[in-house]
One Martini backbone bead per residue (centre of mass of N, CA, C, O) as a GRO file, in nm:
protein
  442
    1UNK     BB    1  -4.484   0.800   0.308
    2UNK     BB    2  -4.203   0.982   0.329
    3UNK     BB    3  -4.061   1.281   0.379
    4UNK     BB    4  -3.804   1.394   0.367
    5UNK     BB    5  -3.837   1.630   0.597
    6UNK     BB    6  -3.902   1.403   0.789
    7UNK     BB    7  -3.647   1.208   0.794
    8UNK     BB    8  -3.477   1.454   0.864
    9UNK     BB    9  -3.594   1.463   1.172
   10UNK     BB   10  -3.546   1.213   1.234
   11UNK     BB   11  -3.271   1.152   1.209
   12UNK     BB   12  -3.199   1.420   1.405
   13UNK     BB   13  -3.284   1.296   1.645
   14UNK     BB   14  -3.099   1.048   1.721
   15UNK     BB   15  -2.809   1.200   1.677
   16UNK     BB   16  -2.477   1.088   1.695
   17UNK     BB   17  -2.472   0.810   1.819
   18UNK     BB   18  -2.727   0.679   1.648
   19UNK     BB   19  -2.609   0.800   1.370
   20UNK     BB   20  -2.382   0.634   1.340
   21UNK     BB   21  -2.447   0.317   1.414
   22UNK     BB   22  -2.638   0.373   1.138
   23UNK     BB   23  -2.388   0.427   0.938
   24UNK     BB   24  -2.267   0.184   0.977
   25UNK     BB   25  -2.450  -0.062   0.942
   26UNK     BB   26  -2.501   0.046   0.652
   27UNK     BB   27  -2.234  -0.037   0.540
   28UNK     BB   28  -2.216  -0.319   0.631
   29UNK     BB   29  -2.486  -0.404   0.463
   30UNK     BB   30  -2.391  -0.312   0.189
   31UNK     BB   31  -2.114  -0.464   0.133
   32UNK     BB   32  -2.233  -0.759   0.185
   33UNK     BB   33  -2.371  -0.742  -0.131
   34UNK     BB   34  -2.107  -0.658  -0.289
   35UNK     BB   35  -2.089  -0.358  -0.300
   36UNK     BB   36  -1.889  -0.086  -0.415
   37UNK     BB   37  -1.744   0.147  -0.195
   38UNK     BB   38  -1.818   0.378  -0.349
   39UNK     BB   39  -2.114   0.376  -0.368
   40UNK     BB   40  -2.174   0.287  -0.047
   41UNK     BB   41  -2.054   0.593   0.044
   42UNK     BB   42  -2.236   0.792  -0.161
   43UNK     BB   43  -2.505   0.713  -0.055
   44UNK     BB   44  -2.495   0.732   0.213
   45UNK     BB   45  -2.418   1.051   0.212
   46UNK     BB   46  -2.708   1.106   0.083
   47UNK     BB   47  -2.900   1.022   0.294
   48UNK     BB   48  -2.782   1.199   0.502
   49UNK     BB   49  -2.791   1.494   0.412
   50UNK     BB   50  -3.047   1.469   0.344
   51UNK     BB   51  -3.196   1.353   0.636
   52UNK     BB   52  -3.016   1.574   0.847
   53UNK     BB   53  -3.041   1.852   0.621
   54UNK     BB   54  -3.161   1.811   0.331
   55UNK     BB   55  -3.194   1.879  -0.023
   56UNK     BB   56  -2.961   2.153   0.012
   57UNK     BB   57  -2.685   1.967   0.078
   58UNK     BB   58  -2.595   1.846  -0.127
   59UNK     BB   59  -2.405   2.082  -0.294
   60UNK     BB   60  -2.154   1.963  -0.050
   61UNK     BB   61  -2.050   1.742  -0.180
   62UNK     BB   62  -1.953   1.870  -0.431
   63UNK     BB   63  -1.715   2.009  -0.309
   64UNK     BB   64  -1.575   1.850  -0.172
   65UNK     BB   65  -1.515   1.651  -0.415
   66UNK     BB   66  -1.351   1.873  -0.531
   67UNK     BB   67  -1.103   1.905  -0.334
   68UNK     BB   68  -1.003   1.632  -0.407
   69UNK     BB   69  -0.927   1.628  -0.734
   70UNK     BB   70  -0.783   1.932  -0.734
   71UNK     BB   71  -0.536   1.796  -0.673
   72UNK     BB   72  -0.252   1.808  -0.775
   73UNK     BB   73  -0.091   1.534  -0.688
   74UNK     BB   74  -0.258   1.343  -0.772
   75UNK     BB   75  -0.127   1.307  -1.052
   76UNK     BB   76   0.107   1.105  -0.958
   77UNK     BB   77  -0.087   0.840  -0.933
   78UNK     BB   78  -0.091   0.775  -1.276
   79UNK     BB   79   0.237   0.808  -1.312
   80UNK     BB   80   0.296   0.540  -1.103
   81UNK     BB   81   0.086   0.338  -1.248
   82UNK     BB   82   0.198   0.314  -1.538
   83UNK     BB   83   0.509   0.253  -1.451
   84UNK     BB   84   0.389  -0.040  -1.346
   85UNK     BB   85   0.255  -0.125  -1.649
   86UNK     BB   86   0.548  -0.093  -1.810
   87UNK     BB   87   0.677  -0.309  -1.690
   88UNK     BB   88   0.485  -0.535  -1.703
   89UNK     BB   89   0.578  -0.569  -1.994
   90UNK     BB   90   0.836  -0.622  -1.954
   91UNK     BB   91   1.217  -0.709  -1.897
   92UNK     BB   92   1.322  -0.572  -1.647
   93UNK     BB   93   1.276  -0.779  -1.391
   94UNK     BB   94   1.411  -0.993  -1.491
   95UNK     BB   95   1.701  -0.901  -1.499
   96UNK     BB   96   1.712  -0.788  -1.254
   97UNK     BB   97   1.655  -1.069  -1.108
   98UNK     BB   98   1.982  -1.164  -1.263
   99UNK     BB   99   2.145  -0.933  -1.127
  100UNK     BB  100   2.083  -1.022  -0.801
  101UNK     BB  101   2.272  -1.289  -0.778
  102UNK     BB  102   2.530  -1.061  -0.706
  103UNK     BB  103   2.389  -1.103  -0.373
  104UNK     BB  104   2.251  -1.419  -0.355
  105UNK     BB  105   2.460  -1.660  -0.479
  106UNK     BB  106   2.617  -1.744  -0.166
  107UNK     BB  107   2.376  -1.804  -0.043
  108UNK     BB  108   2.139  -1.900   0.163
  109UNK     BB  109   1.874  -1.803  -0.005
  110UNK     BB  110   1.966  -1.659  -0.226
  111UNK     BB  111   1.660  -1.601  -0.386
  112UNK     BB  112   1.516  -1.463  -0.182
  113UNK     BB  113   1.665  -1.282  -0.137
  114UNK     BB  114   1.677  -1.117  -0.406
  115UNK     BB  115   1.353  -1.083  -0.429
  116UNK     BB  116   1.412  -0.939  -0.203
  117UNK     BB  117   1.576  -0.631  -0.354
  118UNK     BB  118   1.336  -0.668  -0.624
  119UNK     BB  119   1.124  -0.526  -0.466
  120UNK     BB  120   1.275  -0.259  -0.381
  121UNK     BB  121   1.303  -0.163  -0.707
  122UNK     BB  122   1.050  -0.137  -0.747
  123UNK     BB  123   0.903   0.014  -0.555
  124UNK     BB  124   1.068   0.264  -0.636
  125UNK     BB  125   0.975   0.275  -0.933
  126UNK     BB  126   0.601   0.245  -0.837
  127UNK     BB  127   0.436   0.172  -0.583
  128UNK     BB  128   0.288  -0.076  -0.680
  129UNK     BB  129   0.181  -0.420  -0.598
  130UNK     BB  130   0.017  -0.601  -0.753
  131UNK     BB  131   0.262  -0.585  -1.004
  132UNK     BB  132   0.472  -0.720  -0.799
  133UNK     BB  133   0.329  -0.989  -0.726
  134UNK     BB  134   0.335  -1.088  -1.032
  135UNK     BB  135   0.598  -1.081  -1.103
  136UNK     BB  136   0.720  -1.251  -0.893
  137UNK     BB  137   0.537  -1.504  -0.945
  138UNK     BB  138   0.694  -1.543  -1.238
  139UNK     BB  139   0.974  -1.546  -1.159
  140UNK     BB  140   1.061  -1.648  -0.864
  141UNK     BB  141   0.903  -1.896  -0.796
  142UNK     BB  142   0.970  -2.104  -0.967
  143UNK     BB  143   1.252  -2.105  -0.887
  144UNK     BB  144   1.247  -2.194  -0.607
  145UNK     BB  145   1.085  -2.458  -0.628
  146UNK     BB  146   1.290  -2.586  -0.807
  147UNK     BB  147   1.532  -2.577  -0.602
  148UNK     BB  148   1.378  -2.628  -0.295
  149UNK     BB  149   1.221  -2.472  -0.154
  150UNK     BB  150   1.004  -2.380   0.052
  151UNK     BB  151   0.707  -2.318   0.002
  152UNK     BB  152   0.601  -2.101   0.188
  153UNK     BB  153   0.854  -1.923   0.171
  154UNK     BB  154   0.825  -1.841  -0.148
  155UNK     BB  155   0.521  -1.718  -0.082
  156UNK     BB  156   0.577  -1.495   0.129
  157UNK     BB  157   0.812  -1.345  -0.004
  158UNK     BB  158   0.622  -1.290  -0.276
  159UNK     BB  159   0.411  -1.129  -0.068
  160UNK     BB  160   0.579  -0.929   0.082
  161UNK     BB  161   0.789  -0.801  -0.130
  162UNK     BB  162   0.543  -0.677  -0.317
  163UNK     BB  163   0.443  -0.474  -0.034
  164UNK     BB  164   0.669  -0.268  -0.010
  165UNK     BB  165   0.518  -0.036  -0.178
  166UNK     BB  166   0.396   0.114   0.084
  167UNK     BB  167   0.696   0.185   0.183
  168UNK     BB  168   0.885   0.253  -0.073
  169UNK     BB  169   0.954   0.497  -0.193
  170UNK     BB  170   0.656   0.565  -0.407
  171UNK     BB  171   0.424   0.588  -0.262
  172UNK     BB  172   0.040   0.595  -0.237
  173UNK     BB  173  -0.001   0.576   0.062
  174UNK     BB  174   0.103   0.849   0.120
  175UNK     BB  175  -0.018   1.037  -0.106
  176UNK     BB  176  -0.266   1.005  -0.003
  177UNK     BB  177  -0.237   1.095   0.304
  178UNK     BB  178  -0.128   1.345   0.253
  179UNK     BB  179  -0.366   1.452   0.128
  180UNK     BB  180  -0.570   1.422   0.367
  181UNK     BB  181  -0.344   1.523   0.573
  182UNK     BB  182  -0.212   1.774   0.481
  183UNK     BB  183   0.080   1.677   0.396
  184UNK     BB  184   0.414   1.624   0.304
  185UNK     BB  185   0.559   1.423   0.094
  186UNK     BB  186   0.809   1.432   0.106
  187UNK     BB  187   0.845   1.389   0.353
  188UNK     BB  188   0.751   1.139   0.373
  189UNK     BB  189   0.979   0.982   0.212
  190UNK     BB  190   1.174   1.082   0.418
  191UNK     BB  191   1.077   0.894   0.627
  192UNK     BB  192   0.994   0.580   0.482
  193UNK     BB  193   1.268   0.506   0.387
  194UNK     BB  194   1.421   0.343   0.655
  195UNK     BB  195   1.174   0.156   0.747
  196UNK     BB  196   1.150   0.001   0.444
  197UNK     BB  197   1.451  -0.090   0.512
  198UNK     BB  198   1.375  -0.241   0.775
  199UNK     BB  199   1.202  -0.458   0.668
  200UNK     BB  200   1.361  -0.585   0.480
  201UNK     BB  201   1.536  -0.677   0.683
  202UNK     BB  202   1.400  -0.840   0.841
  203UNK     BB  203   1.321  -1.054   0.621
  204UNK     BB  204   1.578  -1.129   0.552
  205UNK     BB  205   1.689  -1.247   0.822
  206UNK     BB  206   1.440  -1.445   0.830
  207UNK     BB  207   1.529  -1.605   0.589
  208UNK     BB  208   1.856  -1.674   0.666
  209UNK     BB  209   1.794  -1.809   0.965
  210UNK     BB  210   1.623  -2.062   0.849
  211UNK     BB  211   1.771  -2.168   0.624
  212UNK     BB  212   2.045  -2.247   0.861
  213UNK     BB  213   1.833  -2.395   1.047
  214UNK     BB  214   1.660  -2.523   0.801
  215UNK     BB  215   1.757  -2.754   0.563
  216UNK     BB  216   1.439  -2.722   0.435
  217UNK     BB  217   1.434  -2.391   0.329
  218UNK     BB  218   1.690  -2.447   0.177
  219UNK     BB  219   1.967  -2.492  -0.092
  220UNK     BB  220   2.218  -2.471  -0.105
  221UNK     BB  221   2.517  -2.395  -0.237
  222UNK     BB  222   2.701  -2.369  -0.478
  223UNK     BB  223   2.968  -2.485  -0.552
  224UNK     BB  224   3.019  -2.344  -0.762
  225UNK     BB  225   3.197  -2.119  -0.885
  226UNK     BB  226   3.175  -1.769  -0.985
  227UNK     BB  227   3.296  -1.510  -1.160
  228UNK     BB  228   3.305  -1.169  -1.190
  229UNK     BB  229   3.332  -1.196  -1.507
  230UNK     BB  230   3.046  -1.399  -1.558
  231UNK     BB  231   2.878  -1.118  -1.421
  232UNK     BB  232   2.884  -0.869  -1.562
  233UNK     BB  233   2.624  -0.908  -1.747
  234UNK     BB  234   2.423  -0.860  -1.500
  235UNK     BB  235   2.496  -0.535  -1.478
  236UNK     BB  236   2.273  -0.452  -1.734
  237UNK     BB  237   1.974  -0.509  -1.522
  238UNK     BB  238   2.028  -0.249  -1.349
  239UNK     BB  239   2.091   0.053  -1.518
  240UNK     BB  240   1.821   0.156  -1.536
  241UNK     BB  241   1.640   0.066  -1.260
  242UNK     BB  242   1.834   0.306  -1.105
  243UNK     BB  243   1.812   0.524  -1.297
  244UNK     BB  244   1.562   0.573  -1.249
  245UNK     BB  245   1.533   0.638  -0.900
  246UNK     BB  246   1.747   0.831  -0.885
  247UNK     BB  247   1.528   1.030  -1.071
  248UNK     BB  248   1.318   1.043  -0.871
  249UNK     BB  249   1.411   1.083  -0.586
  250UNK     BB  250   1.690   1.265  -0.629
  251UNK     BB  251   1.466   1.485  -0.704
  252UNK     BB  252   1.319   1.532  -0.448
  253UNK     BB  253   1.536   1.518  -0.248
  254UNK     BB  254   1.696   1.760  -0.419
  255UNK     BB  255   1.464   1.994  -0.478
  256UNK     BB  256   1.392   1.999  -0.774
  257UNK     BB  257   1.142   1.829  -0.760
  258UNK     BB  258   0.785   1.745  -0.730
  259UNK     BB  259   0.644   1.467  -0.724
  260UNK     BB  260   0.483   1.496  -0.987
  261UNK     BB  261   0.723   1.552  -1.171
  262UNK     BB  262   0.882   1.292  -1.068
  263UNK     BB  263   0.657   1.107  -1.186
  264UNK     BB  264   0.720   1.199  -1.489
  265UNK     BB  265   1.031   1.100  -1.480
  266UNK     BB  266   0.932   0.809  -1.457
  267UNK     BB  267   0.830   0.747  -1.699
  268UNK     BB  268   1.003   0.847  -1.950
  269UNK     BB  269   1.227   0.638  -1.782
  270UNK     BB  270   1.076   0.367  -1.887
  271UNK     BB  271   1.014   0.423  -2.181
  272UNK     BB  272   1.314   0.465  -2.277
  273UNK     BB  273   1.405   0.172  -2.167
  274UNK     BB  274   1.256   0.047  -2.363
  275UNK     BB  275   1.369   0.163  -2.611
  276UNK     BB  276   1.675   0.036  -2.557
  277UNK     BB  277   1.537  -0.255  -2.514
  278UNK     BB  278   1.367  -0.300  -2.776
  279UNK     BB  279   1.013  -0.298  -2.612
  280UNK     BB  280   0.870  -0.085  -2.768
  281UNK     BB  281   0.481  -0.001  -2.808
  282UNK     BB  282   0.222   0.114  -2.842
  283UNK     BB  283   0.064  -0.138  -2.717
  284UNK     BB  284   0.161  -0.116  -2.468
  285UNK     BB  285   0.123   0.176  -2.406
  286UNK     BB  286  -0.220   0.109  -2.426
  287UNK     BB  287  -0.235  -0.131  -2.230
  288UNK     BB  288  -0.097   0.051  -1.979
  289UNK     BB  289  -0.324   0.266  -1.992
  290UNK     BB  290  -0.576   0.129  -1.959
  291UNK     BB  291  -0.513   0.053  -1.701
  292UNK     BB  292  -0.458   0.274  -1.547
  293UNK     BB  293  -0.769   0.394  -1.575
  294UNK     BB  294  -0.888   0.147  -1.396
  295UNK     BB  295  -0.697   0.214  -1.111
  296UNK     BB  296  -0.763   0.500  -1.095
  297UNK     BB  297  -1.053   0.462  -1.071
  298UNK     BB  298  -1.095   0.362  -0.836
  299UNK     BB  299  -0.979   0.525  -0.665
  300UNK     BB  300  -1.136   0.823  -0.736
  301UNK     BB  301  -1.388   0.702  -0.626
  302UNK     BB  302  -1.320   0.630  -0.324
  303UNK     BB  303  -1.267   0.913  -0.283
  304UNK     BB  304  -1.500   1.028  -0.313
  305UNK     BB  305  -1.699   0.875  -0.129
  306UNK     BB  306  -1.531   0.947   0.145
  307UNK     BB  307  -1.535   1.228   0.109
  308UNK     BB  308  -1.837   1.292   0.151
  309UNK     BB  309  -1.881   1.084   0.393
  310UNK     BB  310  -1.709   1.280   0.586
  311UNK     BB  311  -1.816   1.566   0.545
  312UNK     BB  312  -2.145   1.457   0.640
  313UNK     BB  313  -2.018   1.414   0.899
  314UNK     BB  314  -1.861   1.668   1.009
  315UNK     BB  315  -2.169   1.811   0.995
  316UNK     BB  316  -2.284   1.632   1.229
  317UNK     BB  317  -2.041   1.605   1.434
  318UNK     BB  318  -1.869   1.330   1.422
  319UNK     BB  319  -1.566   1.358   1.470
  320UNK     BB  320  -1.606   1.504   1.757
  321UNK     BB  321  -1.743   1.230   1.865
  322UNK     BB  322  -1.471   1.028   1.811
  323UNK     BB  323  -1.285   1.161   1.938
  324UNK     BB  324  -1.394   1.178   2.244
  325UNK     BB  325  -1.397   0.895   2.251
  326UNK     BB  326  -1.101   0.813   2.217
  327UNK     BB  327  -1.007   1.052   2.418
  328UNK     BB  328  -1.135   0.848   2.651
  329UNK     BB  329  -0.996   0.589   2.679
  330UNK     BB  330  -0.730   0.765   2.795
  331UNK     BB  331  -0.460   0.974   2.954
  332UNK     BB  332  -0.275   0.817   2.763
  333UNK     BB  333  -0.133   0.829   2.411
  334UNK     BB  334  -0.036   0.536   2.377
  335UNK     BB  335  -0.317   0.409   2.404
  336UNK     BB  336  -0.454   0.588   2.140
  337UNK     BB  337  -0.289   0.466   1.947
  338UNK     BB  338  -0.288   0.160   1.978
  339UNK     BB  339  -0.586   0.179   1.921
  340UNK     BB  340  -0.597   0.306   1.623
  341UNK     BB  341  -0.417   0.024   1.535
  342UNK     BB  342  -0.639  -0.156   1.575
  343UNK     BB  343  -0.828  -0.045   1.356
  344UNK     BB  344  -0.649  -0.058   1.132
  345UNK     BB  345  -0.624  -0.394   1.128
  346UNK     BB  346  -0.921  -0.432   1.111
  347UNK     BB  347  -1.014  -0.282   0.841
  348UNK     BB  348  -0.777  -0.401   0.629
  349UNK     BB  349  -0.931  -0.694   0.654
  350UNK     BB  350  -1.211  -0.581   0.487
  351UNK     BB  351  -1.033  -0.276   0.346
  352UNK     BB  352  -0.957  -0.056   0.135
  353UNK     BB  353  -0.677   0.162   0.163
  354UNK     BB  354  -0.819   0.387   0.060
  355UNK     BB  355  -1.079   0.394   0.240
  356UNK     BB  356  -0.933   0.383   0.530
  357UNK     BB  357  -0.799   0.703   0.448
  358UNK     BB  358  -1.036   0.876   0.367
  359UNK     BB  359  -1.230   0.780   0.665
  360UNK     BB  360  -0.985   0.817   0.925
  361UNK     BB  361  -0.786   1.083   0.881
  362UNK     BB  362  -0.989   1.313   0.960
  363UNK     BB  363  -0.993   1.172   1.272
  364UNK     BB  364  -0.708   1.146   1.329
  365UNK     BB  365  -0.518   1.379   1.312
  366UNK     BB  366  -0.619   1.573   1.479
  367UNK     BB  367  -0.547   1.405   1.719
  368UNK     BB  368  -0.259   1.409   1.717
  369UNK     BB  369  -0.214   1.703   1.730
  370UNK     BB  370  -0.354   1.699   2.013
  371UNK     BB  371  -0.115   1.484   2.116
  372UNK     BB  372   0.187   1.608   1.998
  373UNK     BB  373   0.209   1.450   1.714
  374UNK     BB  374   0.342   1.367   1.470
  375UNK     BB  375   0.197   1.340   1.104
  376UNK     BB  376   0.470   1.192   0.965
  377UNK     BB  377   0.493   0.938   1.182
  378UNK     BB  378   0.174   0.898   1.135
  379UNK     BB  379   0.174   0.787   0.847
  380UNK     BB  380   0.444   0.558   0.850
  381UNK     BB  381   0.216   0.394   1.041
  382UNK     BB  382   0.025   0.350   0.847
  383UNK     BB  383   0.175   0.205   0.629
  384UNK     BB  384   0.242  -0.004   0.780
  385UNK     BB  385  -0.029  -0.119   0.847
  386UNK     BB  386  -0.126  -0.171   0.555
  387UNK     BB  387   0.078  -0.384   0.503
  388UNK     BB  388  -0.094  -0.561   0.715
  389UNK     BB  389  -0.318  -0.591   0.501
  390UNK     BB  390  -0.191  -0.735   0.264
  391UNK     BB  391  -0.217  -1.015   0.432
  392UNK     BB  392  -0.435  -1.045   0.572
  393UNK     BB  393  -0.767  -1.210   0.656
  394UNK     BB  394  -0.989  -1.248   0.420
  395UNK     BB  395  -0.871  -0.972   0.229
  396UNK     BB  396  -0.542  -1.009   0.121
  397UNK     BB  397  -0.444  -0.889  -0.185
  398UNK     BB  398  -0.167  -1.054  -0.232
  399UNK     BB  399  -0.315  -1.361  -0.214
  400UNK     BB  400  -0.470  -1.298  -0.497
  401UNK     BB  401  -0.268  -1.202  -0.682
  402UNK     BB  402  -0.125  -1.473  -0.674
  403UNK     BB  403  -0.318  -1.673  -0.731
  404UNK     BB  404  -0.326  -1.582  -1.049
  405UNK     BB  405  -0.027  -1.751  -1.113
  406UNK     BB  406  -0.013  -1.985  -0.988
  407UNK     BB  407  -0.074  -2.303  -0.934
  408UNK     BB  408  -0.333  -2.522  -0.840
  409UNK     BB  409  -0.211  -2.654  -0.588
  410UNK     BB  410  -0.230  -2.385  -0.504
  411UNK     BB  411  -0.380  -2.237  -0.234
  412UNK     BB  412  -0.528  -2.005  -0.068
  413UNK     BB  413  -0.451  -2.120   0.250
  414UNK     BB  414  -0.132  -2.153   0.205
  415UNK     BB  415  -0.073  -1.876   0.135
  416UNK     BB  416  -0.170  -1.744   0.438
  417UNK     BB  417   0.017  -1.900   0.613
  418UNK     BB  418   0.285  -1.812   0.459
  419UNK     BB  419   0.229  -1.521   0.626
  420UNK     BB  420   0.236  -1.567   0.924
  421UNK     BB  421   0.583  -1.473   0.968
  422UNK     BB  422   0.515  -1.145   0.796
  423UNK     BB  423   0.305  -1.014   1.003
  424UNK     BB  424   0.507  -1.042   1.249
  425UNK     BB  425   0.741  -0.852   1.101
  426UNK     BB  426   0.513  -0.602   1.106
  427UNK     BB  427   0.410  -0.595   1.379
  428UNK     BB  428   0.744  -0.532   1.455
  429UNK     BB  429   0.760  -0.231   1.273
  430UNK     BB  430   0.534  -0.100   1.444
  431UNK     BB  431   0.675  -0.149   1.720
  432UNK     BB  432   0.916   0.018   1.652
  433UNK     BB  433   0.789   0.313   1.563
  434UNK     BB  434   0.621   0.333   1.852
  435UNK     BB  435   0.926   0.323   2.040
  436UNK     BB  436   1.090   0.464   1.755
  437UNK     BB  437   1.021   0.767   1.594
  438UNK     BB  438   1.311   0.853   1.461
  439UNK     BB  439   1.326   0.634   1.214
  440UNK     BB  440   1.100   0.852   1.086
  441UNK     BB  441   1.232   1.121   1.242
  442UNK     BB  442   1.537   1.184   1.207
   0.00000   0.00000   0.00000
């Protein structure tokens, strides 16, 4: 048997480039067993420190530990997770989706852009995906099915728009984002406030595009004309989640509160408006809670891992080594860039954005700061790859949060194909971020 300080000089013989080599490795080995990344980073940092600087190292990782978990901000995020489980119980998602007619009733394909409409309003209201794709999928999918929309389109819609939660303020991929890497959360907020709905906007016209120019893409219009006066009781479906949204961002944006106080006025809105719409009991708000606890509780792990893992590989000299490899492939800075995106795109086809941001972010930024870019303007562009992550293959949780909805006949690999025209102007969302950085820090 080898004894632990034997170890660690065979260990830290090999260097940081072999060490580099033999940590990817062992991450993607583990993996590979199913185990999950949180134990998996948490493990490989342990068996690191010890290995490379003896059994005295270890509590390095828990202080390391200890600073990511005692951010204030950090508790925004179990309150704008709440905020997405007490929707998931109500019936507020359904009127407004029945609100939106009001948008899209007059349109060819008009019930898909009113989809992404309510997409964006979810999104502003709690920033979590899964639960926008699920609530989607039950409200909007069945109706677009029985109208004769095609298949393909209404898959697509309701897992692009149900990920704009990535993108459109108070997302937790920035909330994050902006922990990693010390910048102003508020900032990145109003930064990806215009991107987020460019993206929409993008959706939208390829909606309307396809609609107009094939006949199967979408059902005519209704002939039968309704009257403003018809639809008037439909915009009391608007005006709760209207208003907790107003009062979440308009908090922030007007300098009243701080992310973390403004995530607490979005749950208290969020609670008022199901009892105003006598929807509200304990058990709702218990199992509310619950789930809450299990989303968090996973963030937190891999939050944690992945700091361990980070701290003990920089303690080895490891980012300073990833730099300089980096900085090395050219002397373009947007060569550097266009790479970075590149891994970027690679991680998140097999990796959660949780641990793909506490992993890249404390290597990437530092580069950024040092070729001269805005790290405000290259967040809201982590975010926007997040988003292409969240639908390519072969581990796109949007694909599977549907699947778990749909019916038995919608496969796995038809959900993933509807998503390839979704995908390609995500990647045109990235490209134009990344040709006018102005979009996000103007």
């Amino acid at each position: 048997m080898f004894d632990i300080l034997d170890l660690g000089l065979n260990l830290k013989a090999l260097g940081i480039g072999w060490g580099t080599l033999l940590m990817f490795a062992l991450l993607v080995a583990l993996l590979l067993t199913g185990t999950p990344l949180a134990m998996v980073t948490l493990l490989v940092a342990l068996i690191f420190a010890v290995g490379w600087f003896g059994p005295s190292s270890v509590p390095l990782i828990t202080s390391r530990v200890y600073s990511f978990v005692s951010s204030f901000v950090f508790v925004s995020v179990p309150m704008f997770v709440l905020m997405a489980a007490i929707l998931d119980r109500s019936g507020i998602a359904r009127d407004l989706f029945d609100a939106m007619k009001l948008v899209g009733g007059r349109l060819r394909g008009g019930v898909a852009v009113q989809t992404i409409f309510v997409a964006v309003i979810l999104a502003a209201m709690s920033g979590i995906i899964g639960g926008e794709i699920v609530l989607l999928g039950l409200v909007a999918l069945p109706q677009m099915l029985r109208l004769g929309y095609n298949r393909r389109l209404a898959i697509g819609v309701v897992c692009a728009g149900g990920s704009l939660g990535t993108m459109v303020p108070p997302s937790i991929v920035l909330i994050i984002y902006g922990l990693t890497a010390n910048i102003s959360v508020g900032d990145l907020f109003t930064a990806a406030f215009l991107p987020g709905f460019m993206l929409a906007g993008l959706y939208v016209a390829y909606i309307l595009l396809r609609s107009y120019l094939d006949p199967n893409a979408a059902p005519p219009t209704p002939a039968k004309r309704v009257s403003f006066r018809d639809n008037l009781p439909l915009l009391r479906g608007l005006v709760l989640p209207l208003m907790v949204v107003f009062t979440v961002l308009g908090s922030i944006y007007g300098g009243i509160a701080s992310v973390t106080e403004a995530s607490a006025i979005g749950v208290a809105g969020v609670i008022v408006s199901t009892i105003l719409r006598r929807e509200f009991s304990f058990r709702m708000l218990l199992d509310a809670a619950l789930h809450t606890l299990a989303t968090v509780g996973m963030i937190m792990w891999i939050g944690i891992g992945a700091s361990a893992l980070v701290g003990v590989y920089n303690l080895m000299g490891g980012i300073r080594f990833i730099s300089q490899l980096i900085t090395g492939i050219s002397d373009e800075p947007m060569v550097i860039i266009l790479f970075m995106m590149l891994i970027l795109f690679i991680l998140g086809m097999f990796l959660d954005w949780v641990g793909i941001a506490l992993l890249t972010m404390p290597i990437f930024v530092p580069i950024i700061l040092e070729l001269g870019y805005d790290p405000v303007w290259f967040g809201v562009l982590f975010a926007m790859n997040m988003q292409v992550s969240f639908l390519t293959p072969p581990f796109g949780p949007a694909a599977f949060y549907l699947k778990s909805v749909t019916p038995p006949d919608i496969t796995l690999g038809e959900i993933f194909k509807s998503l390839t025209p979704f995908i390609c102007l995500q990647v045109l969302a990235v490209g134009l971020l990344i040709l006018f950085p102005a979009i996000a820090i103007y």
